mmCIF file of C-alpha atoms in Angstrom:
data_model
loop_
_atom_site.group_PDB
_atom_site.id
_atom_site.type_symbol
_atom_site.label_atom_id
_atom_site.label_comp_id
_atom_site.label_asym_id
_atom_site.label_seq_id
_atom_site.Cartn_x
_atom_site.Cartn_y
_atom_site.Cartn_z
ATOM 1 C CA MET A 19 -10.146 75.161 84.451
ATOM 2 C CA LYS A 20 -6.333 75.341 84.517
ATOM 3 C CA GLU A 21 -4.561 72.365 86.046
ATOM 4 C CA PRO A 22 -2.717 73.139 89.298
ATOM 5 C CA THR A 23 0.998 73.816 88.889
ATOM 6 C CA VAL A 24 3.221 70.848 89.699
ATOM 7 C CA ARG A 25 5.223 71.406 92.872
ATOM 8 C CA ASN A 26 8.851 72.262 92.262
ATOM 9 C CA PRO A 27 10.807 69.205 93.512
ATOM 10 C CA PHE A 28 13.977 71.142 94.377
ATOM 11 C CA THR A 29 14.649 72.835 97.720
ATOM 12 C CA PRO A 30 17.499 75.385 97.551
ATOM 13 C CA THR A 31 17.114 76.389 101.190
ATOM 14 C CA PHE A 32 19.837 75.884 103.790
ATOM 15 C CA GLY A 33 18.858 73.184 106.257
ATOM 16 C CA SER A 34 16.255 71.502 104.050
ATOM 17 C CA SER A 35 16.585 67.990 102.659
ATOM 18 C CA PRO A 36 16.639 67.377 98.897
ATOM 19 C CA GLU A 37 14.151 65.013 97.331
ATOM 20 C CA LEU A 38 17.074 62.800 96.320
ATOM 21 C CA LEU A 39 20.212 62.867 98.461
ATOM 22 C CA VAL A 40 23.236 61.762 96.435
ATOM 23 C CA GLY A 41 26.908 61.205 97.096
ATOM 24 C CA ARG A 42 26.558 60.350 100.774
ATOM 25 C CA ASP A 43 25.631 56.657 100.643
ATOM 26 C CA GLY A 44 29.032 55.561 101.928
ATOM 27 C CA ILE A 45 28.718 57.690 105.062
ATOM 28 C CA LEU A 46 25.117 56.619 105.645
ATOM 29 C CA ASP A 47 25.911 52.935 105.180
ATOM 30 C CA SER A 48 28.947 53.139 107.460
ATOM 31 C CA PHE A 49 26.895 54.837 110.162
ATOM 32 C CA THR A 50 24.087 52.287 109.824
ATOM 33 C CA ARG A 51 26.580 49.433 110.195
ATOM 34 C CA GLY A 52 27.859 51.128 113.329
ATOM 35 C CA LEU A 53 24.395 50.994 114.871
ATOM 36 C CA ASP A 54 23.965 47.355 113.823
ATOM 37 C CA GLU A 55 27.391 46.274 115.079
ATOM 38 C CA GLY A 56 26.761 47.447 118.607
ATOM 39 C CA PRO A 57 28.825 49.381 121.173
ATOM 40 C CA GLY A 58 32.445 49.795 120.193
ATOM 41 C CA SER A 59 31.828 50.578 116.532
ATOM 42 C CA PRO A 60 33.973 53.589 115.504
ATOM 43 C CA THR A 61 31.196 55.218 113.460
ATOM 44 C CA ARG A 62 28.964 55.667 116.492
ATOM 45 C CA ALA A 63 30.880 58.919 116.986
ATOM 46 C CA LEU A 64 30.834 60.802 113.692
ATOM 47 C CA LEU A 65 32.135 64.257 112.816
ATOM 48 C CA LEU A 66 31.078 65.955 109.552
ATOM 49 C CA SER A 67 32.764 69.014 108.098
ATOM 50 C CA GLY A 68 32.384 70.940 104.873
ATOM 51 C CA GLN A 69 31.776 74.354 103.384
ATOM 52 C CA ARG A 70 28.370 76.003 103.278
ATOM 53 C CA GLY A 71 26.039 74.300 100.866
ATOM 54 C CA VAL A 72 27.673 70.856 100.748
ATOM 55 C CA GLY A 73 24.714 69.301 102.551
ATOM 56 C CA LYS A 74 25.842 68.854 106.160
ATOM 57 C CA THR A 75 22.376 69.440 107.619
ATOM 58 C CA ALA A 76 20.701 67.353 104.907
ATOM 59 C CA LEU A 77 23.047 64.493 105.787
ATOM 60 C CA LEU A 78 22.271 64.898 109.493
ATOM 61 C CA ASN A 79 18.571 64.619 108.616
ATOM 62 C CA ALA A 80 19.236 61.445 106.617
ATOM 63 C CA ILE A 81 21.299 59.968 109.464
ATOM 64 C CA GLU A 82 18.448 60.641 111.878
ATOM 65 C CA ASP A 83 16.021 58.942 109.473
ATOM 66 C CA ARG A 84 18.272 55.871 109.259
ATOM 67 C CA ALA A 85 18.504 55.655 113.044
ATOM 68 C CA GLN A 86 14.745 56.027 113.499
ATOM 69 C CA ALA A 87 14.130 53.291 110.922
ATOM 70 C CA LEU A 88 16.168 50.979 113.169
ATOM 71 C CA GLY A 89 14.074 51.933 116.187
ATOM 72 C CA TRP A 90 16.549 54.387 117.684
ATOM 73 C CA LEU A 91 15.409 57.530 119.463
ATOM 74 C CA THR A 92 16.919 60.783 118.211
ATOM 75 C CA MET A 93 17.622 64.218 119.647
ATOM 76 C CA ALA A 94 18.474 66.888 117.064
ATOM 77 C CA GLU A 95 20.171 70.035 118.354
ATOM 78 C CA THR A 96 22.245 73.025 117.250
ATOM 79 C CA ALA A 97 25.376 74.161 119.086
ATOM 80 C CA LEU A 98 23.845 77.329 120.478
ATOM 81 C CA GLU A 99 24.192 78.487 124.075
ATOM 82 C CA GLY A 100 22.129 76.301 126.394
ATOM 83 C CA LEU A 101 22.698 73.040 124.510
ATOM 84 C CA ILE A 102 23.179 70.912 127.638
ATOM 85 C CA ASP A 103 20.270 72.586 129.402
ATOM 86 C CA ARG A 104 17.944 71.813 126.476
ATOM 87 C CA LEU A 105 19.014 68.174 126.481
ATOM 88 C CA VAL A 106 18.596 67.807 130.246
ATOM 89 C CA THR A 107 15.371 69.759 130.779
ATOM 90 C CA ASP A 108 13.541 69.202 127.490
ATOM 91 C CA HIS A 109 14.612 66.319 125.237
ATOM 92 C CA LEU A 110 15.592 63.675 127.785
ATOM 93 C CA PRO A 111 12.709 64.079 130.269
ATOM 94 C CA THR A 112 10.270 63.828 127.345
ATOM 95 C CA LEU A 113 11.894 60.667 125.992
ATOM 96 C CA LEU A 114 12.058 59.099 129.449
ATOM 97 C CA ARG A 115 8.403 59.848 130.170
ATOM 98 C CA ASN A 116 7.386 58.412 126.800
ATOM 99 C CA HIS A 117 9.483 55.246 126.909
ATOM 100 C CA ASP A 118 9.864 54.252 130.562
ATOM 101 C CA PRO A 119 6.770 52.265 131.642
ATOM 102 C CA ARG A 120 7.590 53.230 135.244
ATOM 103 C CA SER A 121 7.943 56.921 134.473
ATOM 104 C CA VAL A 122 4.755 57.925 136.297
ATOM 105 C CA THR A 123 3.654 56.332 139.575
ATOM 106 C CA ARG A 124 0.471 56.804 141.608
ATOM 107 C CA HIS A 125 0.568 56.884 145.416
ATOM 108 C CA LEU A 126 -2.467 56.460 147.660
ATOM 109 C CA ASP A 127 -2.772 59.524 149.890
ATOM 110 C CA GLY A 128 -6.023 58.751 151.668
ATOM 111 C CA VAL A 129 -9.715 57.976 151.458
ATOM 112 C CA THR A 130 -12.589 60.414 151.295
ATOM 113 C CA ALA A 131 -15.086 58.672 153.615
ATOM 114 C CA PRO A 132 -15.047 56.554 156.815
ATOM 115 C CA GLY A 133 -14.361 52.893 156.173
ATOM 116 C CA GLY A 134 -12.891 53.592 152.784
ATOM 117 C CA ILE A 135 -16.306 54.125 151.198
ATOM 118 C CA GLY A 136 -16.530 56.930 148.713
ATOM 119 C CA GLY A 137 -13.187 56.715 146.909
ATOM 120 C CA ALA A 138 -9.505 57.442 147.359
ATOM 121 C CA THR A 139 -7.118 60.271 146.545
ATOM 122 C CA PHE A 140 -3.815 59.760 144.734
ATOM 123 C CA THR A 141 -0.681 61.766 144.017
ATOM 124 C CA VAL A 142 0.908 61.246 140.597
ATOM 125 C CA ARG A 143 4.685 61.451 140.714
ATOM 126 C CA ASP A 144 6.998 61.768 137.738
ATOM 127 C CA ARG A 145 10.088 59.553 138.048
ATOM 128 C CA HIS A 146 11.936 61.725 135.536
ATOM 129 C CA PRO A 147 11.681 65.387 136.516
ATOM 130 C CA GLY A 148 13.802 67.739 134.437
ATOM 131 C CA THR A 149 16.600 68.176 136.994
ATOM 132 C CA PRO A 150 19.005 65.176 136.906
ATOM 133 C CA SER A 151 22.354 65.279 135.137
ATOM 134 C CA LEU A 152 22.961 64.567 131.481
ATOM 135 C CA ARG A 153 24.863 61.410 132.356
ATOM 136 C CA SER A 154 22.219 60.015 134.710
ATOM 137 C CA GLN A 155 19.408 60.635 132.239
ATOM 138 C CA LEU A 156 21.271 59.053 129.329
ATOM 139 C CA THR A 157 22.191 56.128 131.558
ATOM 140 C CA ASP A 158 18.515 55.625 132.449
ATOM 141 C CA LEU A 159 17.345 55.962 128.846
ATOM 142 C CA THR A 160 19.949 53.629 127.348
ATOM 143 C CA GLY A 161 19.181 51.120 130.100
ATOM 144 C CA ILE A 162 15.545 51.104 128.988
ATOM 145 C CA LEU A 163 16.425 50.783 125.293
ATOM 146 C CA ALA A 164 19.278 48.253 125.430
ATOM 147 C CA PRO A 165 17.060 45.155 125.957
ATOM 148 C CA HIS A 166 15.209 46.099 122.765
ATOM 149 C CA ARG A 167 18.489 46.378 120.791
ATOM 150 C CA THR A 168 17.928 50.063 120.108
ATOM 151 C CA GLY A 169 19.512 53.197 121.514
ATOM 152 C CA VAL A 170 19.651 56.980 121.390
ATOM 153 C CA LEU A 171 21.294 59.225 118.798
ATOM 154 C CA ILE A 172 22.274 62.843 119.484
ATOM 155 C CA THR A 173 23.012 65.119 116.515
ATOM 156 C CA VAL A 174 24.525 68.581 116.933
ATOM 157 C CA ASP A 175 24.680 70.942 113.957
ATOM 158 C CA GLU A 176 26.772 74.098 113.459
ATOM 159 C CA VAL A 177 29.455 73.330 116.036
ATOM 160 C CA TRP A 178 31.924 76.175 116.586
ATOM 161 C CA PRO A 179 34.643 77.161 119.073
ATOM 162 C CA GLY A 180 32.212 79.235 121.133
ATOM 163 C CA SER A 181 30.330 76.044 121.995
ATOM 164 C CA ALA A 182 33.485 74.234 123.136
ATOM 165 C CA GLY A 183 32.502 74.209 126.819
ATOM 166 C CA GLU A 184 29.160 72.497 126.291
ATOM 167 C CA LEU A 185 30.521 70.185 123.590
ATOM 168 C CA ARG A 186 33.263 69.175 126.032
ATOM 169 C CA GLU A 187 30.619 68.277 128.624
ATOM 170 C CA LEU A 188 28.606 66.301 126.081
ATOM 171 C CA ALA A 189 31.701 64.514 124.753
ATOM 172 C CA THR A 190 32.794 63.578 128.279
ATOM 173 C CA VAL A 191 29.422 61.996 129.036
ATOM 174 C CA ILE A 192 29.334 60.139 125.714
ATOM 175 C CA GLN A 193 32.830 58.819 126.370
ATOM 176 C CA HIS A 194 31.728 57.408 129.740
ATOM 177 C CA LEU A 195 28.693 55.771 128.119
ATOM 178 C CA PHE A 196 30.893 54.241 125.424
ATOM 179 C CA ARG A 197 33.106 52.768 128.146
ATOM 180 C CA GLU A 198 30.004 51.236 129.703
ATOM 181 C CA ALA A 199 29.034 49.744 126.300
ATOM 182 C CA ARG A 200 25.743 51.614 126.264
ATOM 183 C CA PRO A 201 23.723 52.046 123.036
ATOM 184 C CA VAL A 202 24.397 55.689 122.260
ATOM 185 C CA ALA A 203 25.680 57.516 119.178
ATOM 186 C CA VAL A 204 26.607 61.122 118.468
ATOM 187 C CA VAL A 205 27.035 63.013 115.190
ATOM 188 C CA MET A 206 28.317 66.595 115.000
ATOM 189 C CA ALA A 207 28.651 68.861 111.964
ATOM 190 C CA GLY A 208 30.248 72.224 111.236
ATOM 191 C CA LEU A 209 32.347 74.377 108.942
ATOM 192 C CA PRO A 210 35.925 73.122 108.390
ATOM 193 C CA GLU A 211 37.634 75.907 110.333
ATOM 194 C CA ASN A 212 35.257 75.457 113.274
ATOM 195 C CA VAL A 213 35.661 71.692 113.363
ATOM 196 C CA ASP A 214 39.450 72.030 113.129
ATOM 197 C CA ALA A 215 39.472 74.512 116.024
ATOM 198 C CA LEU A 216 37.512 72.058 118.165
ATOM 199 C CA LEU A 217 39.776 69.169 117.183
ATOM 200 C CA ASN A 218 42.750 71.226 118.327
ATOM 201 C CA ALA A 219 41.148 72.063 121.682
ATOM 202 C CA GLU A 220 43.082 70.205 124.376
ATOM 203 C CA ALA A 221 40.058 69.409 126.504
ATOM 204 C CA ILE A 222 37.994 67.758 123.730
ATOM 205 C CA THR A 223 40.319 64.903 122.833
ATOM 206 C CA PHE A 224 37.300 62.581 122.449
ATOM 207 C CA LEU A 225 36.404 64.333 119.178
ATOM 208 C CA ARG A 226 39.777 63.429 117.697
ATOM 209 C CA ARG A 227 38.825 59.770 117.992
ATOM 210 C CA ALA A 228 35.510 60.317 116.213
ATOM 211 C CA HIS A 229 35.203 59.164 112.614
ATOM 212 C CA HIS A 230 35.733 62.367 110.587
ATOM 213 C CA SER A 231 34.074 62.675 107.160
ATOM 214 C CA ILE A 232 34.810 65.722 105.003
ATOM 215 C CA LEU A 233 31.962 66.532 102.623
ATOM 216 C CA GLY A 234 32.776 67.849 99.175
ATOM 217 C CA ALA A 235 31.650 67.536 95.587
ATOM 218 C CA VAL A 236 29.489 64.692 94.300
ATOM 219 C CA THR A 237 30.331 62.905 91.041
ATOM 220 C CA ARG A 238 28.925 63.839 87.630
ATOM 221 C CA ALA A 239 26.747 60.725 87.645
ATOM 222 C CA GLU A 240 25.400 61.612 91.089
ATOM 223 C CA ALA A 241 24.730 65.222 90.078
ATOM 224 C CA ARG A 242 22.934 63.979 86.974
ATOM 225 C CA ALA A 243 20.703 61.677 89.021
ATOM 226 C CA ALA A 244 19.984 64.429 91.571
ATOM 227 C CA LEU A 245 18.678 66.633 88.741
ATOM 228 C CA GLU A 246 17.003 64.073 86.501
ATOM 229 C CA VAL A 247 15.212 61.813 88.973
ATOM 230 C CA PRO A 248 13.144 64.530 90.754
ATOM 231 C CA VAL A 249 12.195 66.151 87.423
ATOM 232 C CA THR A 250 11.080 62.808 85.986
ATOM 233 C CA ALA A 251 9.099 62.020 89.144
ATOM 234 C CA ALA A 252 7.322 65.366 88.717
ATOM 235 C CA GLY A 253 6.220 64.350 85.211
ATOM 236 C CA ARG A 254 8.700 66.442 83.232
ATOM 237 C CA ARG A 255 12.059 65.911 81.548
ATOM 238 C CA PHE A 256 15.248 67.683 80.482
ATOM 239 C CA ASP A 257 16.359 67.876 76.866
ATOM 240 C CA ASP A 258 19.548 65.828 76.577
ATOM 241 C CA ASP A 259 21.725 68.879 75.957
ATOM 242 C CA ALA A 260 19.902 70.782 78.697
ATOM 243 C CA LEU A 261 20.638 68.060 81.242
ATOM 244 C CA ASP A 262 24.314 67.996 80.259
ATOM 245 C CA ALA A 263 24.494 71.794 80.638
ATOM 246 C CA ALA A 264 22.759 71.622 84.018
ATOM 247 C CA VAL A 265 25.207 68.996 85.290
ATOM 248 C CA ASP A 266 28.158 71.080 84.078
ATOM 249 C CA ALA A 267 26.807 74.168 85.844
ATOM 250 C CA THR A 268 26.598 72.426 89.226
ATOM 251 C CA ARG A 269 30.259 71.320 89.306
ATOM 252 C CA GLY A 270 29.130 68.714 91.803
ATOM 253 C CA TYR A 271 28.235 71.288 94.459
ATOM 254 C CA PRO A 272 25.048 70.118 96.263
ATOM 255 C CA TYR A 273 23.609 73.605 96.873
ATOM 256 C CA MET A 274 24.175 74.453 93.200
ATOM 257 C CA ILE A 275 22.360 71.258 92.198
ATOM 258 C CA GLN A 276 19.290 72.439 94.075
ATOM 259 C CA LEU A 277 19.552 75.989 92.692
ATOM 260 C CA ILE A 278 20.008 74.876 89.072
ATOM 261 C CA GLY A 279 17.213 72.344 89.409
ATOM 262 C CA TYR A 280 14.851 74.790 91.077
ATOM 263 C CA HIS A 281 15.320 77.642 88.610
ATOM 264 C CA SER A 282 15.337 75.344 85.556
ATOM 265 C CA PHE A 283 12.054 73.838 86.687
ATOM 266 C CA ALA A 284 10.563 77.271 87.415
ATOM 267 C CA VAL A 285 11.457 79.006 84.116
ATOM 268 C CA ASP A 286 8.495 77.334 82.451
ATOM 269 C CA GLY A 287 6.116 75.508 84.743
ATOM 270 C CA GLU A 288 5.364 72.729 82.277
ATOM 271 C CA GLY A 289 6.814 70.692 79.440
ATOM 272 C CA THR A 290 10.399 69.854 78.612
ATOM 273 C CA ILE A 291 13.200 71.812 80.287
ATOM 274 C CA THR A 292 15.303 73.362 77.535
ATOM 275 C CA HIS A 293 18.909 74.469 77.229
ATOM 276 C CA ASP A 294 17.757 78.112 77.355
ATOM 277 C CA ALA A 295 15.925 77.438 80.618
ATOM 278 C CA VAL A 296 19.100 75.979 82.115
ATOM 279 C CA ALA A 297 21.137 78.978 80.921
ATOM 280 C CA THR A 298 18.703 81.323 82.663
ATOM 281 C CA ALA A 299 18.782 79.141 85.777
ATOM 282 C CA ARG A 300 22.582 79.185 85.805
ATOM 283 C CA GLN A 301 22.727 82.969 85.915
ATOM 284 C CA LYS A 302 20.212 83.130 88.761
ATOM 285 C CA ALA A 303 21.941 80.349 90.666
ATOM 286 C CA LEU A 304 25.375 81.958 90.458
ATOM 287 C CA GLY A 305 23.995 85.215 91.801
ATOM 288 C CA GLU A 306 22.433 83.427 94.764
ATOM 289 C CA VAL A 307 25.600 81.449 95.483
ATOM 290 C CA GLY A 308 27.523 84.723 95.531
ATOM 291 C CA ARG A 309 25.191 86.279 98.069
ATOM 292 C CA MET A 310 24.585 83.210 100.212
ATOM 293 C CA VAL A 311 27.931 81.385 100.111
ATOM 294 C CA HIS A 312 30.893 83.314 98.669
ATOM 295 C CA ARG A 313 30.374 86.620 100.430
ATOM 296 C CA PRO A 314 29.934 85.095 103.942
ATOM 297 C CA ALA A 315 32.898 82.758 103.391
ATOM 298 C CA LEU A 316 35.228 85.515 102.188
ATOM 299 C CA ARG A 317 34.259 87.818 105.044
ATOM 300 C CA LEU A 318 35.755 85.278 107.455
ATOM 301 C CA LEU A 319 39.177 85.380 105.792
ATOM 302 C CA SER A 320 42.082 87.426 107.054
ATOM 303 C CA ALA A 321 43.424 90.243 104.872
ATOM 304 C CA LYS A 322 46.325 88.101 103.660
ATOM 305 C CA GLU A 323 44.110 85.090 102.969
ATOM 306 C CA LEU A 324 41.834 87.307 100.903
ATOM 307 C CA GLU A 325 44.854 88.728 99.063
ATOM 308 C CA PHE A 326 45.915 85.162 98.252
ATOM 309 C CA VAL A 327 42.570 84.150 96.709
ATOM 310 C CA ARG A 328 42.278 87.442 94.818
ATOM 311 C CA ALA A 329 45.704 86.722 93.327
ATOM 312 C CA MET A 330 44.371 83.330 92.234
ATOM 313 C CA ALA A 331 41.330 84.888 90.552
ATOM 314 C CA VAL A 332 43.617 86.487 87.942
ATOM 315 C CA ASP A 333 43.953 83.052 86.321
ATOM 316 C CA ASP A 334 41.175 81.369 84.354
ATOM 317 C CA GLY A 335 42.042 77.999 85.869
ATOM 318 C CA PRO A 336 44.416 76.497 88.437
ATOM 319 C CA SER A 337 47.169 78.837 89.649
ATOM 320 C CA HIS A 338 50.848 78.080 90.219
ATOM 321 C CA THR A 339 51.835 78.876 93.790
ATOM 322 C CA SER A 340 54.974 80.526 92.419
ATOM 323 C CA ASP A 341 52.758 82.976 90.504
ATOM 324 C CA ILE A 342 50.758 83.683 93.656
ATOM 325 C CA ALA A 343 53.978 84.456 95.537
ATOM 326 C CA ALA A 344 55.082 86.839 92.775
ATOM 327 C CA ARG A 345 51.742 88.645 92.709
ATOM 328 C CA MET A 346 51.787 89.027 96.484
ATOM 329 C CA ASP A 347 55.484 89.976 96.419
ATOM 330 C CA ARG A 348 56.193 87.413 99.130
ATOM 331 C CA SER A 349 58.447 84.396 99.503
ATOM 332 C CA PRO A 350 57.134 80.898 98.674
ATOM 333 C CA ALA A 351 57.440 79.948 102.358
ATOM 334 C CA TYR A 352 55.346 82.936 103.418
ATOM 335 C CA VAL A 353 52.680 82.181 100.822
ATOM 336 C CA GLY A 354 52.733 78.500 101.797
ATOM 337 C CA GLN A 355 51.315 79.160 105.257
ATOM 338 C CA TYR A 356 48.267 80.886 103.761
ATOM 339 C CA ARG A 357 47.881 78.096 101.228
ATOM 340 C CA ARG A 358 47.655 75.620 104.117
ATOM 341 C CA ARG A 359 45.089 77.753 105.953
ATOM 342 C CA LEU A 360 42.885 78.142 102.884
ATOM 343 C CA LEU A 361 43.059 74.422 102.129
ATOM 344 C CA ALA A 362 41.983 73.677 105.703
ATOM 345 C CA LYS A 363 39.007 76.013 105.263
ATOM 346 C CA HIS A 364 38.091 74.342 101.941
ATOM 347 C CA ILE A 365 38.234 77.719 100.175
ATOM 348 C CA ILE A 366 40.833 76.397 97.720
ATOM 349 C CA SER A 367 41.889 72.969 96.471
ATOM 350 C CA ALA A 368 45.230 71.518 95.361
ATOM 351 C CA PRO A 369 44.614 69.537 92.144
ATOM 352 C CA ALA A 370 48.325 68.829 91.575
ATOM 353 C CA TYR A 371 51.749 69.583 93.012
ATOM 354 C CA GLY A 372 52.443 73.318 92.911
ATOM 355 C CA LEU A 373 48.894 74.159 91.820
ATOM 356 C CA VAL A 374 45.891 75.588 93.653
ATOM 357 C CA ASP A 375 42.359 76.137 92.388
ATOM 358 C CA LEU A 376 39.042 77.714 93.374
ATOM 359 C CA PRO A 377 36.590 74.784 93.406
ATOM 360 C CA MET A 378 33.377 76.638 94.290
ATOM 361 C CA PRO A 379 31.211 77.572 91.274
ATOM 362 C CA GLY A 380 31.329 81.314 90.583
ATOM 363 C CA MET A 381 33.965 82.103 93.213
ATOM 364 C CA ARG A 382 36.554 83.246 90.645
ATOM 365 C CA ASP A 383 34.136 85.723 89.040
ATOM 366 C CA TYR A 384 33.016 86.980 92.422
ATOM 367 C CA LEU A 385 36.624 87.702 93.419
ATOM 368 C CA ARG A 386 37.252 89.572 90.174
ATOM 369 C CA LEU A 387 34.625 92.143 91.053
ATOM 370 C CA ASP A 388 35.597 95.453 92.554
ATOM 371 C CA PRO A 389 35.568 95.098 96.374
ATOM 372 C CA ASP A 390 33.106 97.991 96.556
ATOM 373 C CA ALA A 391 30.766 96.500 93.946
ATOM 374 C CA THR A 392 27.090 97.024 94.614
ATOM 375 C CA GLU A 393 24.548 94.252 95.109
ATOM 376 C CA ALA A 394 23.385 94.559 91.496
ATOM 377 C CA ALA A 395 26.900 94.350 90.093
ATOM 378 C CA TYR A 396 27.493 90.691 90.799
ATOM 379 C CA THR A 397 24.242 88.988 89.834
ATOM 380 C CA GLY A 398 25.611 87.774 86.495
ATOM 381 C CA PHE A 399 28.867 85.889 87.015
ATOM 382 C CA TRP A 400 29.123 83.930 83.801
#
């Protein structure tokens, strides 16, 4: 009888957590210290930003795990319409009922027979119905938790300008609770342009005081560990040259690490992972990154921003901004404003003075394709 296939240890799915999270220890440790230090720690309000696939949601999951390990209660949400309503009518009443020993009371209504013989009837009343305000419920919950040196963490993923009203309400309440030295923490995450728009919103000044961490590439050593450790734990190994090629292919991009690992592992379900397997995985991974990351990101650019990055794609490496200006037939000052916008959106990087580059794996090849290219035309980037 054939042995069952070993489970693939890589998870190239947006929102899932990798078997080994790398490159984020500093953020996790800083946040954990913030919980240990008590009210007033700056990392109890944390803002995460980064492009698609850098692991924002995976980091939120890890932050929640750290908090829970310290005995904190957590509420994980997404910045969709109805955020405050879900907190007030779902999450908080449930936590209050589960953790307040006085949450349910019984009141004697009467007896069922003369003289009290035969039993009594009671009404059960919930002390935490789902109608109070966000502030009152969080005040009650933190009051219950504070004597136990724990608290409550709220995480909000995929923040965007359309959620500004509800995020403003949440931020205002959290700010009041901070002033009262209550054990509460909040972590929000979103795309760079969305986070920047919220930071610039006049009515959400609280977010500007949050500790802002920008997520980007992990180091070569971290990428190597993220590939090698899960494969070894699954009872397999990379050839030395195959592992080097796999690390090179990721360019430190967390989503690419999962894609390269997944497809390398899947090429042959057993034995050593070879250089040929990694080469096959690289082609598949680049096609998926194009569909899942590059195309959605480029669709959000303005016409001039897209013209700028297409002008960059002419070069095989970093581009001189003077060359970009010449190709666009615009002045350096004009081009400079689009450079700043694209840097803020993490579409491009600035490795040195006067230079810009495309840091995302496969982005250059994707931009070189004809704009009307079919789905099949861009599956093989390199």
